[in-house]
Coordinates of C-alpha atoms in Angstrom, one line a residue:
Chain A
X623 CA 5.0 20.1 1.1
X624 CA 2.4 20.5 -1.8
X625 CA 0.9 18.3 -4.1
X626 CA 2.8 18.5 -7.2
X627 CA 6.2 17.5 -5.4
X628 CA 4.4 14.7 -3.7
X629 CA 3.5 14.2 -7.7
X630 CA 7.0 14.2 -8.6
X631 CA 8.2 11.8 -6.2
X632 CA 5.7 9.1 -7.7
X633 CA 6.3 10.1 -11.0
X634 CA 9.8 9.9 -10.3
X635 CA 9.8 6.3 -8.9
X636 CA 7.6 5.3 -11.6
X637 CA 10.0 6.1 -14.2
X638 CA 12.6 4.1 -12.4
X639 CA 11.0 1.4 -12.0
X640 CA 9.6 1.3 -15.7
X641 CA 13.3 2.0 -17.4
X642 CA 14.3 -1.5 -14.8
X643 CA 12.2 -3.1 -17.3
X644 CA 14.3 -5.4 -19.4
X645 CA 11.1 -5.8 -21.7
X646 CA 11.2 -2.4 -22.4
X647 CA 14.7 -2.4 -24.1
X648 CA 14.0 -5.4 -25.8
X649 CA 11.0 -3.5 -27.6
X650 CA 12.7 -0.1 -27.7
X651 CA 15.8 -2.5 -29.8
X652 CA 12.9 -3.6 -32.3
X653 CA 11.6 -0.4 -33.0
X654 CA 15.0 0.7 -34.3
X655 CA 15.1 -2.2 -35.9
X656 CA 11.7 -1.8 -37.8
X657 CA 12.5 2.3 -38.3
X658 CA 16.3 0.8 -40.2
X659 CA 14.9 -1.5 -41.8
X660 CA 13.0 1.1 -44.1
X661 CA 15.8 0.9 -45.8
X662 CA 15.9 -2.4 -47.0
X663 CA 12.3 -2.3 -48.4
X664 CA 12.6 1.3 -50.3
X665 CA 15.1 -0.4 -52.2
X666 CA 12.1 -3.0 -53.0
X667 CA 11.0 0.2 -54.9
X668 CA 12.1 2.3 -58.0
X669 CA 9.7 5.3 -56.4
X670 CA 9.6 7.3 -53.8
X671 CA 12.2 5.5 -51.7
X672 CA 12.3 8.0 -49.2
X673 CA 8.8 8.5 -48.4
X674 CA 8.7 4.3 -47.8
X675 CA 11.4 4.4 -46.1
X676 CA 9.9 7.4 -44.0
X677 CA 6.5 6.1 -43.8
X678 CA 7.6 2.7 -42.2
X679 CA 10.2 4.5 -39.8
X680 CA 7.1 6.8 -38.2
X681 CA 4.5 3.8 -38.2
X682 CA 7.2 2.2 -36.7
X683 CA 7.8 4.4 -33.8
X684 CA 4.1 5.2 -33.8
X685 CA 3.4 1.2 -33.3
X686 CA 6.2 0.6 -30.9
X687 CA 5.6 3.5 -28.6
X688 CA 2.3 3.1 -28.2
X689 CA 2.4 -0.5 -27.3
X690 CA 5.0 -0.1 -24.8
X691 CA 3.1 2.7 -23.3
X692 CA -0.1 0.1 -23.2
X693 CA 2.5 -2.6 -22.2
X694 CA 4.1 -0.5 -19.0
X695 CA 0.1 1.2 -18.9
X696 CA -1.6 -1.7 -18.1
X697 CA 0.1 -3.2 -14.5
X698 CA 0.8 0.7 -14.0
X699 CA -1.6 0.6 -10.6
X700 CA -2.8 -3.0 -10.9
X701 CA 0.3 -4.0 -10.2
X702 CA 1.0 -1.6 -7.1
X703 CA -2.1 -3.1 -5.3
X704 CA -1.3 -6.5 -6.5
X705 CA 1.7 -5.9 -4.5
X706 CA 0.7 -4.1 -2.1
X707 CA 3.1 -1.4 -2.2
X708 CA 0.2 1.0 -2.6
X709 CA -0.7 0.5 1.1
X710 CA 2.5 2.5 2.3
X711 CA 2.2 5.3 -0.1
X712 CA -1.7 5.4 0.7
X713 CA -1.0 5.5 4.1
X714 CA 1.7 8.9 3.5
X715 CA -0.3 11.9 3.2
X716 CA -0.6 11.0 -0.7
X717 CA -4.3 11.0 -2.1
X718 CA -5.0 8.7 -4.0
X719 CA -5.8 11.2 -7.1
X720 CA -2.2 12.1 -6.6
X721 CA -0.9 8.4 -6.8
X722 CA -3.3 7.9 -10.1
X723 CA -1.6 11.4 -11.6
X724 CA 2.2 10.6 -10.7
X725 CA 1.9 7.4 -11.7
X726 CA 0.4 8.7 -15.1
X727 CA 3.1 11.5 -15.1
X728 CA 6.2 8.8 -14.2
X729 CA 5.2 6.5 -17.6
X730 CA 4.2 9.2 -20.0
X731 CA 7.9 11.1 -19.1
X732 CA 9.4 7.6 -19.8
X733 CA 7.5 6.4 -23.0
X734 CA 8.3 10.3 -24.0
X735 CA 12.0 9.3 -23.4
X736 CA 11.6 6.6 -25.8
X737 CA 9.8 7.9 -28.1
X738 CA 13.1 10.6 -28.2
X739 CA 15.2 8.0 -28.3
X740 CA 13.4 6.3 -32.0
X741 CA 13.1 9.8 -33.7
X742 CA 17.1 10.1 -33.0
X743 CA 17.5 6.4 -34.6
X744 CA 14.6 7.9 -37.4
X745 CA 16.9 11.3 -37.8
X746 CA 20.1 8.9 -38.3
X747 CA 18.5 6.3 -40.7
X748 CA 17.2 9.0 -43.0
X749 CA 20.5 10.9 -43.3
X750 CA 22.8 7.9 -44.0
X751 CA 19.8 7.6 -46.6
X752 CA 19.7 10.9 -47.8
X753 CA 16.1 11.3 -47.0
X754 CA 15.3 15.2 -46.7
X755 CA 14.3 16.1 -42.6
X756 CA 12.3 19.1 -41.5
X757 CA 10.3 20.8 -39.7
X758 CA 7.4 18.9 -40.5
X759 CA 9.1 15.9 -39.5
X760 CA 9.5 16.7 -35.8
X761 CA 5.6 18.1 -35.9
X762 CA 4.6 14.3 -36.7
X763 CA 6.8 13.0 -33.9
X764 CA 5.8 15.5 -31.5
X765 CA 1.7 14.1 -32.5
X766 CA 3.2 11.3 -31.7
X767 CA 4.2 12.2 -28.0
X768 CA 0.5 14.0 -27.8
X769 CA -0.8 10.7 -28.8
X770 CA 1.2 9.1 -26.5
X771 CA 0.0 11.2 -23.1
X772 CA -3.5 10.2 -23.8
X773 CA -3.0 6.4 -24.8
X774 CA -1.0 6.2 -21.6
X775 CA -4.1 8.0 -19.4
X776 CA -6.1 5.4 -21.3
X777 CA -3.9 2.5 -20.2
X778 CA -3.8 3.9 -16.9
X779 CA -7.9 4.7 -16.4
X780 CA -8.0 0.8 -17.0
X781 CA -5.4 -0.3 -15.1
X782 CA -6.9 1.5 -11.8
X783 CA -10.1 -0.9 -12.0
X784 CA -9.3 -4.4 -13.8
X785 CA -7.0 -6.8 -14.4
X786 CA -4.2 -6.2 -16.7
X787 CA -5.1 -8.6 -19.3
X788 CA -8.4 -6.9 -19.5
X789 CA -6.9 -3.2 -19.6
X790 CA -4.8 -4.5 -22.6
X791 CA -7.6 -5.8 -24.7
X792 CA -9.8 -2.3 -23.7
X793 CA -6.6 -0.3 -24.3
X794 CA -5.8 -1.7 -28.1
X795 CA -9.4 -1.6 -28.3
X796 CA -9.9 1.7 -27.9
X797 CA -6.9 2.9 -29.8
X798 CA -7.5 1.0 -32.9
X799 CA -11.1 2.3 -32.5
X800 CA -9.5 5.9 -31.9
X801 CA -7.7 5.7 -35.5
X802 CA -11.0 4.2 -37.3
X803 CA -13.1 6.9 -36.0
X804 CA -13.3 8.8 -38.4
X805 CA -13.9 6.4 -40.7
X806 CA -16.7 5.0 -39.0
X807 CA -18.1 8.6 -38.5
X808 CA -17.9 9.0 -42.2
X809 CA -19.7 5.6 -42.9
X810 CA -22.3 6.8 -40.7
X811 CA -23.1 10.0 -42.3
X812 CA -23.8 8.3 -45.7
X813 CA -26.5 5.5 -44.3
X814 CA -30.1 6.3 -44.6
X815 CA -30.9 4.8 -41.3
X816 CA -31.2 7.8 -38.7
X817 CA -30.4 5.5 -36.0
X818 CA -26.9 4.5 -37.3
X819 CA -26.3 8.0 -37.8
X820 CA -27.1 9.0 -34.8
X821 CA -25.1 6.4 -33.1
X822 CA -21.9 7.1 -35.7
X823 CA -22.2 10.4 -33.9
X824 CA -22.4 9.4 -30.4
X825 CA -19.3 7.3 -31.2
X826 CA -17.5 9.6 -32.3
X827 CA -18.4 12.3 -29.6
X828 CA -17.4 9.3 -26.9
X829 CA -13.9 7.3 -28.7
X830 CA -11.0 9.3 -28.9
X831 CA -9.8 10.4 -32.0
X832 CA -6.3 9.7 -32.5
X833 CA -6.1 10.6 -36.1
X834 CA -6.0 14.7 -35.3
X835 CA -2.4 13.1 -34.3
X836 CA -1.1 11.7 -37.3
X837 CA 0.6 13.7 -40.0
X838 CA 2.9 11.0 -41.0
X839 CA 1.7 11.8 -44.7
X840 CA 2.0 15.6 -44.5
X841 CA 5.6 15.1 -43.1
X842 CA 6.5 12.1 -45.6
X843 CA 5.1 13.8 -49.0
X844 CA 6.4 17.6 -47.9
X845 CA 2.5 18.3 -47.7
X846 CA 2.1 21.9 -45.5
X847 CA 0.4 21.1 -41.8
X848 CA -2.1 24.1 -40.5
X849 CA -0.7 25.1 -37.3
X850 CA -4.3 25.7 -36.2
X851 CA -4.4 21.7 -36.4
X852 CA -1.7 21.4 -34.2
X853 CA -3.3 23.3 -31.6
X854 CA -6.3 21.4 -31.8
X855 CA -4.4 18.5 -31.6
X856 CA -2.8 19.9 -28.6
X857 CA -6.1 20.8 -26.9
X858 CA -7.7 17.7 -27.4
X859 CA -4.8 15.5 -26.1
X860 CA -4.7 17.8 -22.9
X861 CA -8.8 17.5 -22.3
X862 CA -9.1 14.1 -23.2
X863 CA -6.4 12.9 -20.7
X864 CA -7.6 15.2 -18.5
X865 CA -11.1 13.9 -18.9
X866 CA -9.7 10.8 -18.7
X867 CA -7.8 10.9 -15.4
X868 CA -10.7 12.7 -14.0
X869 CA -12.7 9.9 -14.5
X870 CA -9.9 7.2 -14.0
X871 CA -9.4 9.1 -10.2
X872 CA -13.3 8.8 -10.0
X873 CA -13.7 4.9 -10.0
X874 CA -9.8 4.8 -8.2
X875 CA -11.3 6.4 -4.9
X876 CA -14.0 4.6 -4.6
X877 CA -11.8 1.5 -4.7
X878 CA -11.2 -1.2 -1.9
X879 CA -8.0 -2.5 -1.6
X880 CA -8.4 -5.8 0.5
Chain B
X1388 CA 0.6 -0.2 33.7
X1389 CA 1.4 3.4 35.3
X1390 CA 1.3 5.0 31.7
X1391 CA -2.8 4.5 31.1
X1392 CA -5.2 6.5 32.3
X1393 CA -8.5 7.2 30.7
X1394 CA -8.3 10.9 30.8
X1395 CA -6.2 11.1 27.8
X1396 CA -6.9 12.4 25.1
X1397 CA -8.0 10.1 22.4
X1398 CA -6.1 9.8 19.4
X1399 CA -7.8 6.6 17.5
X1400 CA -11.6 6.9 17.8
X1401 CA -13.6 3.8 15.9
X1402 CA -17.2 3.9 16.3
X1403 CA -19.8 1.0 15.2
X1404 CA -17.8 0.4 12.1
X1405 CA -18.7 -2.5 10.0
X1406 CA -17.7 -3.8 6.7
X1407 CA -19.4 -6.2 4.3
X1408 CA -17.8 -7.3 1.0
X1409 CA -19.6 -8.7 -2.1
X1410 CA -17.3 -12.1 -2.5
X1411 CA -16.9 -11.9 -6.6
X1412 CA -19.8 -11.1 -8.7
X1413 CA -22.8 -12.2 -6.4
X1414 CA -25.3 -9.7 -4.5
X1415 CA -25.1 -11.5 -1.2
X1416 CA -23.2 -9.5 0.9
X1417 CA -20.6 -10.5 3.5
X1418 CA -20.2 -9.2 6.7
X1419 CA -16.7 -9.0 8.3
X1420 CA -16.8 -6.4 10.9
X1421 CA -19.9 -6.2 13.2
X1422 CA -20.1 -2.8 14.5
X1423 CA -16.6 -2.6 15.8
X1424 CA -15.9 0.4 18.0
X1425 CA -12.9 0.8 20.6
X1426 CA -11.0 4.3 21.3
X1427 CA -6.9 4.4 21.5
X1428 CA -6.0 6.8 24.1
X1429 CA -2.6 9.3 23.8
X1430 CA 0.9 7.4 24.5
X1431 CA -0.4 4.6 24.8
X1432 CA 0.3 1.2 22.6
X1433 CA -2.6 -0.7 22.0
X1434 CA -3.0 -4.5 21.4
X1435 CA -5.6 -5.0 18.7
X1436 CA -5.6 -9.4 18.9
X1437 CA -7.5 -11.6 17.6
X1438 CA -7.2 -15.0 15.7
X1439 CA -6.9 -15.2 12.3
X1440 CA -9.1 -13.8 10.0
X1441 CA -11.1 -12.1 12.9
X1442 CA -11.2 -8.9 10.9
X1443 CA -7.9 -7.1 12.7
X1444 CA -6.3 -6.4 9.3
X1445 CA -9.6 -5.2 8.4
X1446 CA -10.4 -2.5 10.8
X1447 CA -6.3 -1.5 9.9
X1448 CA -7.1 -0.6 6.8
X1449 CA -10.2 1.2 7.4
X1450 CA -7.9 3.2 9.9
X1451 CA -5.4 3.8 6.6
X1452 CA -8.5 4.7 4.2
X1453 CA -8.0 1.7 2.4
X1454 CA -11.3 0.2 2.6
X1455 CA -14.3 2.6 3.3
X1456 CA -16.6 1.2 6.1
X1457 CA -20.0 0.5 5.5
X1458 CA -21.1 2.1 8.4
X1459 CA -20.1 3.8 11.2
X1460 CA -17.1 6.3 11.6
X1461 CA -13.4 6.0 12.2
X1462 CA -10.9 8.7 13.3
X1463 CA -7.0 9.6 14.1
X1464 CA -6.2 12.6 15.7
X1465 CA -9.3 13.9 15.1
X1466 CA -9.5 13.8 11.4
X1467 CA -12.1 11.3 9.4
X1468 CA -10.2 8.4 7.8
X1469 CA -10.7 9.6 4.2
X1470 CA -8.9 12.4 4.4
X1471 CA -5.1 12.3 3.6
X1472 CA -3.7 15.4 4.5
X1473 CA -3.5 14.6 8.8
X1474 CA -0.8 11.5 7.4
X1475 CA 2.0 13.3 7.7
X1476 CA 1.6 12.5 11.3
X1477 CA 0.4 8.8 11.4
X1478 CA 3.0 5.9 10.2
X1479 CA 2.0 2.6 8.8
X1480 CA 3.5 -0.7 8.9
X1481 CA 1.5 -3.5 6.4
X1482 CA 1.4 -6.9 7.5
X1483 CA 3.9 -8.7 5.3
X1484 CA 5.4 -5.2 3.6
X1485 CA 7.0 -5.1 0.1
X1486 CA 8.6 -2.8 -1.8
X1487 CA 10.6 -2.2 -4.8
X1488 CA 13.0 -4.6 -5.2
X1489 CA 15.1 -2.2 -7.8
X1490 CA 15.5 0.4 -4.9
X1491 CA 17.9 0.6 -2.2
X1492 CA 17.1 1.2 1.9
X1493 CA 18.3 4.1 1.2
X1494 CA 16.2 5.0 -2.3
X1495 CA 13.0 3.5 -0.7
X1496 CA 13.3 5.5 2.7
X1497 CA 13.7 8.6 0.6
X1498 CA 10.7 8.1 -1.7
X1499 CA 8.8 7.7 1.5
X1500 CA 10.2 10.5 3.3
X1501 CA 9.5 13.0 0.3
X1502 CA 6.0 11.8 0.2
X1503 CA 5.8 12.3 3.8
X1504 CA 6.9 16.1 3.4
X1505 CA 10.4 15.7 4.8
X1506 CA 12.3 19.0 4.4
X1507 CA 15.3 18.1 2.2
X1508 CA 17.4 19.1 4.4
X1509 CA 16.2 16.6 7.1
X1510 CA 16.2 13.7 4.8
X1511 CA 19.6 12.3 4.3
X1512 CA 20.3 12.7 8.2
X1513 CA 16.3 11.1 9.1
X1514 CA 17.3 8.2 6.8
X1515 CA 20.8 7.4 7.9
X1516 CA 19.3 7.3 11.8
X1517 CA 16.7 5.1 11.0
X1518 CA 18.7 2.3 8.8
X1519 CA 20.9 2.5 12.1
X1520 CA 17.9 2.0 14.3
X1521 CA 16.4 -0.5 12.9
X1522 CA 19.8 -2.1 12.5
X1523 CA 19.9 -2.0 8.9
X1524 CA 23.1 0.3 8.9
X1525 CA 25.5 -2.2 6.9
X1526 CA 22.8 -2.7 3.7
X1527 CA 22.0 1.0 3.4
X1528 CA 23.1 0.7 -0.4
X1529 CA 22.0 -2.8 -1.1
X1530 CA 18.9 -3.6 -3.2
X1531 CA 15.7 -4.5 -1.5
X1532 CA 15.3 -8.0 -3.7
X1533 CA 18.4 -9.4 -2.0
X1534 CA 17.1 -8.7 1.5
X1535 CA 15.6 -11.3 3.7
X1536 CA 11.9 -11.2 5.3
X1537 CA 13.3 -9.6 8.6
X1538 CA 15.0 -7.3 6.7
X1539 CA 12.1 -6.3 4.8
X1540 CA 10.1 -6.2 7.8
X1541 CA 12.8 -3.8 9.4
X1542 CA 12.5 -1.5 6.5
X1543 CA 8.7 -1.3 6.5
X1544 CA 9.3 -0.3 10.6
X1545 CA 11.9 2.7 9.2
X1546 CA 9.5 3.7 6.7
X1547 CA 6.4 4.1 9.3
X1548 CA 9.1 6.1 11.2
X1549 CA 10.8 8.1 8.7
X1550 CA 8.2 11.6 9.0
X1551 CA 8.6 11.1 12.6
X1552 CA 4.8 10.3 13.6
X1553 CA 2.4 10.8 16.2
X1554 CA 0.6 7.7 16.4
X1555 CA 1.9 4.5 14.6
X1556 CA 0.0 1.6 13.4
X1557 CA 2.0 -1.7 13.3
X1558 CA 0.0 -4.9 11.6
X1559 CA 2.2 -8.2 12.5
X1560 CA 5.5 -6.1 13.7
X1561 CA 6.9 -9.0 15.1
X1562 CA 6.3 -11.5 11.8
X1563 CA 9.4 -13.1 10.5
X1564 CA 11.6 -12.1 13.5
X1565 CA 14.0 -13.9 15.1
X1566 CA 13.7 -13.6 18.8
X1567 CA 16.2 -11.3 19.0
X1568 CA 14.7 -9.5 16.0
X1569 CA 11.2 -9.6 18.3
X1570 CA 13.5 -8.2 21.2
X1571 CA 14.5 -5.6 19.4
X1572 CA 11.5 -4.2 18.5
X1573 CA 9.8 -4.8 21.3
X1574 CA 12.1 -2.4 22.4
X1575 CA 11.9 -0.1 19.9
X1576 CA 8.0 -0.1 20.7
X1577 CA 8.4 1.0 24.1
X1578 CA 11.1 3.8 23.2
X1579 CA 8.5 5.1 21.2
X1580 CA 6.1 5.1 24.1
X1581 CA 9.1 7.0 25.8
X1582 CA 8.8 9.3 23.4
X1583 CA 5.1 10.6 23.9
X1584 CA 4.3 8.6 20.7
X1585 CA 0.7 6.5 20.4
X1586 CA 1.3 3.1 19.0
X1587 CA -1.7 0.7 17.7
X1588 CA -0.6 -3.0 17.3
X1589 CA -2.1 -5.4 15.6
X1590 CA -0.7 -9.2 16.7
X1591 CA -1.6 -12.6 17.7
X1592 CA 1.5 -13.0 19.5
X1593 CA -0.1 -12.7 22.9
X1594 CA 3.0 -13.2 25.1
X1595 CA 4.4 -9.8 23.1
X1596 CA 1.3 -8.1 24.4
X1597 CA 1.4 -9.2 27.6
X1598 CA 4.9 -7.3 27.4
X1599 CA 4.2 -4.2 26.3
X1600 CA 0.6 -3.2 25.8
X1601 CA -0.9 -1.2 28.1
X1602 CA -4.2 -1.8 26.7
X1603 CA -6.0 -4.7 24.7
X1604 CA -9.2 -5.1 22.5
X1605 CA -9.9 -8.9 21.7
X1606 CA -11.4 -8.9 18.3
X1607 CA -12.9 -12.9 16.9
X1608 CA -14.9 -12.9 14.1
X1609 CA -15.4 -9.2 13.4
X1610 CA -17.0 -8.3 17.2
X1611 CA -14.6 -6.5 20.1
X1612 CA -15.3 -9.1 22.6
X1613 CA -12.9 -7.5 25.7
X1614 CA -11.9 -4.9 25.9
X1615 CA -9.6 -2.9 28.3
X1616 CA -6.3 -2.5 30.4
X1617 CA -4.3 -6.1 30.5
X1618 CA -5.3 -6.3 34.6
X1619 CA -9.0 -5.6 33.6
X1620 CA -8.7 -9.2 31.9
X1621 CA -8.0 -11.0 35.7
X1622 CA -10.2 -10.6 38.1
X1623 CA -8.7 -9.7 41.3
X1624 CA -11.2 -12.8 43.3
X1625 CA -9.7 -16.1 42.6
X1626 CA -6.0 -15.2 42.3
X1627 CA -3.3 -17.5 43.3
X1628 CA -0.3 -17.3 44.8
X1629 CA 2.4 -20.3 44.5
X1630 CA 3.9 -20.4 47.9
X1631 CA 7.1 -22.5 48.4
X1632 CA 8.6 -23.7 51.9
X1633 CA 10.8 -26.0 53.3
X1634 CA 11.1 -27.9 56.6
X1635 CA 7.3 -27.5 57.5
X1636 CA 6.3 -29.6 60.3
X1637 CA 3.9 -31.6 59.6
X1638 CA 1.4 -31.2 62.3
X1639 CA 1.5 -27.3 61.1
X1640 CA 0.9 -28.7 57.0
X1641 CA -2.4 -30.4 58.6
X1642 CA -3.2 -27.3 60.5
X1643 CA -3.2 -25.0 57.5
X1644 CA -4.7 -27.3 55.8
X1645 CA -7.5 -27.1 57.7
X1646 CA -7.7 -23.2 58.3
X1647 CA -7.0 -22.1 54.9
X1648 CA -8.5 -23.1 51.4
X1649 CA -5.4 -24.4 49.8
X1650 CA -3.7 -27.5 47.4
X1651 CA -0.7 -28.7 49.2
X1652 CA 1.7 -31.1 47.3
X1653 CA 5.5 -32.6 48.3
X1654 CA 8.1 -31.8 46.5
X1655 CA 10.7 -33.4 48.0
X1656 CA 11.6 -32.0 51.5
X1657 CA 9.8 -28.7 50.4
X1658 CA 6.3 -28.7 50.3
X1659 CA 4.3 -26.1 47.4
X1660 CA 1.2 -25.0 48.3
X1661 CA -1.3 -23.3 46.5
X1662 CA -3.3 -20.1 48.3
X1663 CA -5.6 -18.1 48.0
X1664 CA -4.3 -14.0 47.5
X1665 CA -5.9 -12.8 50.7
X1666 CA -4.3 -15.8 52.7
X1667 CA -0.5 -14.9 51.8
X1668 CA 0.1 -13.0 54.9
X1669 CA -1.5 -15.4 57.2
X1670 CA -0.2 -18.7 55.9
X1671 CA 3.4 -17.2 55.7
X1672 CA 3.2 -15.8 59.4
X1673 CA 1.7 -19.4 60.5
X1674 CA 4.7 -21.5 58.2
X1675 CA 7.7 -19.0 59.6
X1676 CA 6.2 -19.2 63.1
X1677 CA 6.6 -23.0 63.1
X1678 CA 10.0 -22.8 62.2
X1679 CA 9.7 -23.3 57.7
X1680 CA 11.5 -21.8 55.6
X1681 CA 10.1 -19.8 52.8
X1682 CA 12.0 -20.6 49.2
X1683 CA 9.5 -18.9 47.0
X1684 CA 6.5 -16.9 46.9
X1685 CA 4.9 -16.4 42.8
X1686 CA 1.7 -14.7 42.1
X1687 CA -0.1 -16.6 39.7
X1688 CA -1.4 -14.7 36.8
X1689 CA -3.8 -16.1 34.4
X1690 CA -2.6 -15.5 31.2
X1691 CA -3.7 -13.4 28.7
X1692 CA -4.3 -16.2 26.3
X1693 CA -6.7 -17.8 28.8
X1694 CA -8.8 -15.2 28.1
X1695 CA -8.3 -14.7 24.7
X1696 CA -8.8 -18.7 24.4
X1697 CA -12.0 -18.2 26.3
X1698 CA -13.2 -15.4 24.4
X1699 CA -12.8 -17.1 21.0
X1700 CA -14.5 -20.5 22.3
X1701 CA -17.5 -18.1 23.5
X1702 CA -17.6 -16.6 20.0
X1703 CA -20.4 -17.7 18.2
X1704 CA -20.7 -15.1 14.9
X1705 CA -23.8 -13.2 13.9
X1706 CA -23.9 -13.4 10.4

């Protein structure tokens, strides 16, 4: 049996565990409500009704899917250690790296599935409201999917060595910084103090740049999306995920399970 | 105990293993294992015995690769315990096992079978067979969250055996089981040995150890105090035998008392003698010649418990 089969077994089990979490369905329900609430908000405006509806919808998809990814991800490894289910798993021919990747893959697949459901709700609401739907909207949602892949990797990384509370704090913090890092970088470039500029560059390099996955504006307003940017986002997501998981695996491999 | 010969292949080797933990964020280390060394041989049942907090589970976790030894080395089937590929030959039951409550007994065993590399063609048959072996055939499709502690223990034993391993590590296997369940698990462990497997058992239930183990190591405060075959703990010299006689003439009783070093007490019309093992034949010959009836002859054995308690009392822990 090869490594991929073991990772598949672990991912499949993680998926089965995640979809049994009732809170997940509550968050999914809330997200659908928020996506639909765009219809109400749009009625308050006389202009750009469809844009407000879709802007709200895509924002709700991003917010709730990232929330679910972090909410489930922060306990992904910690719960296995806390409940001691990891003891029997690692006593089988499963390496710690395979365990970590299997858990990440299972949760990523789960949030992708939820993203697809939210996207379905978004499409239905848009069609009912007569808002235009095109390839750009699909691209924007696929990019959110790539962002989720990175967010799950970050949550898995923190979950591999700290408590869910701290992992939540770090993951949410990193996600927020990730959406502000371009602004912070631009701000640093305007500074006349060299140290500030250097620090801003350093932070920009180290922190994730989640804005590469944000094409909501283009999708909603029908602006062109450069295919090169999509390719870059894909490479960036894979690269950041791999690096984060490798770092997580390095820490996880040194852990003692008391 | 005829199963044991020290020339057998060494299956588990633990050599001078030291384990330190840092409690909290302090720099001060606490030493849990102080140079633990022992071997487990092929096709034996090895009992790892010690009081609570002695380091039994820590040693087992080192062997399972769940914690890393600070110093020393440990290997199973010649492979370093830090590796994972050889573990398809190893089964492990942790203490008080916990499983995903949302899965059924059949699903959890299928999951472990997949992780262990059991071929798809064999998985279903193996799962059904093992659930039958541990008497869970009636609860195959029930969710684990509905299982009692004893039933979870049985699931734990089944998952440890799902891939037909060569070596099985059991941490308190009788925990949570009723007397009947304990008997079944004892029989199962004996059948594993009969099938040629090696069993390493952590426990503090000494009668179980005496009943089924070939060799024993006693660990107290992180140090191995005794190690060897159970008979080796009990010295030949000084062994006594209880002899109960009926109709022993008083003058013969007096004569036996003068000739041999024995203790005697009356039990109604019977007499109980505590005789040194080397004198048993002569005492019996004299008594029978004098017309006495032999009611019972029972060799006295110090129990493992005596040795265990001595080891615990003598164990001043090195810090």
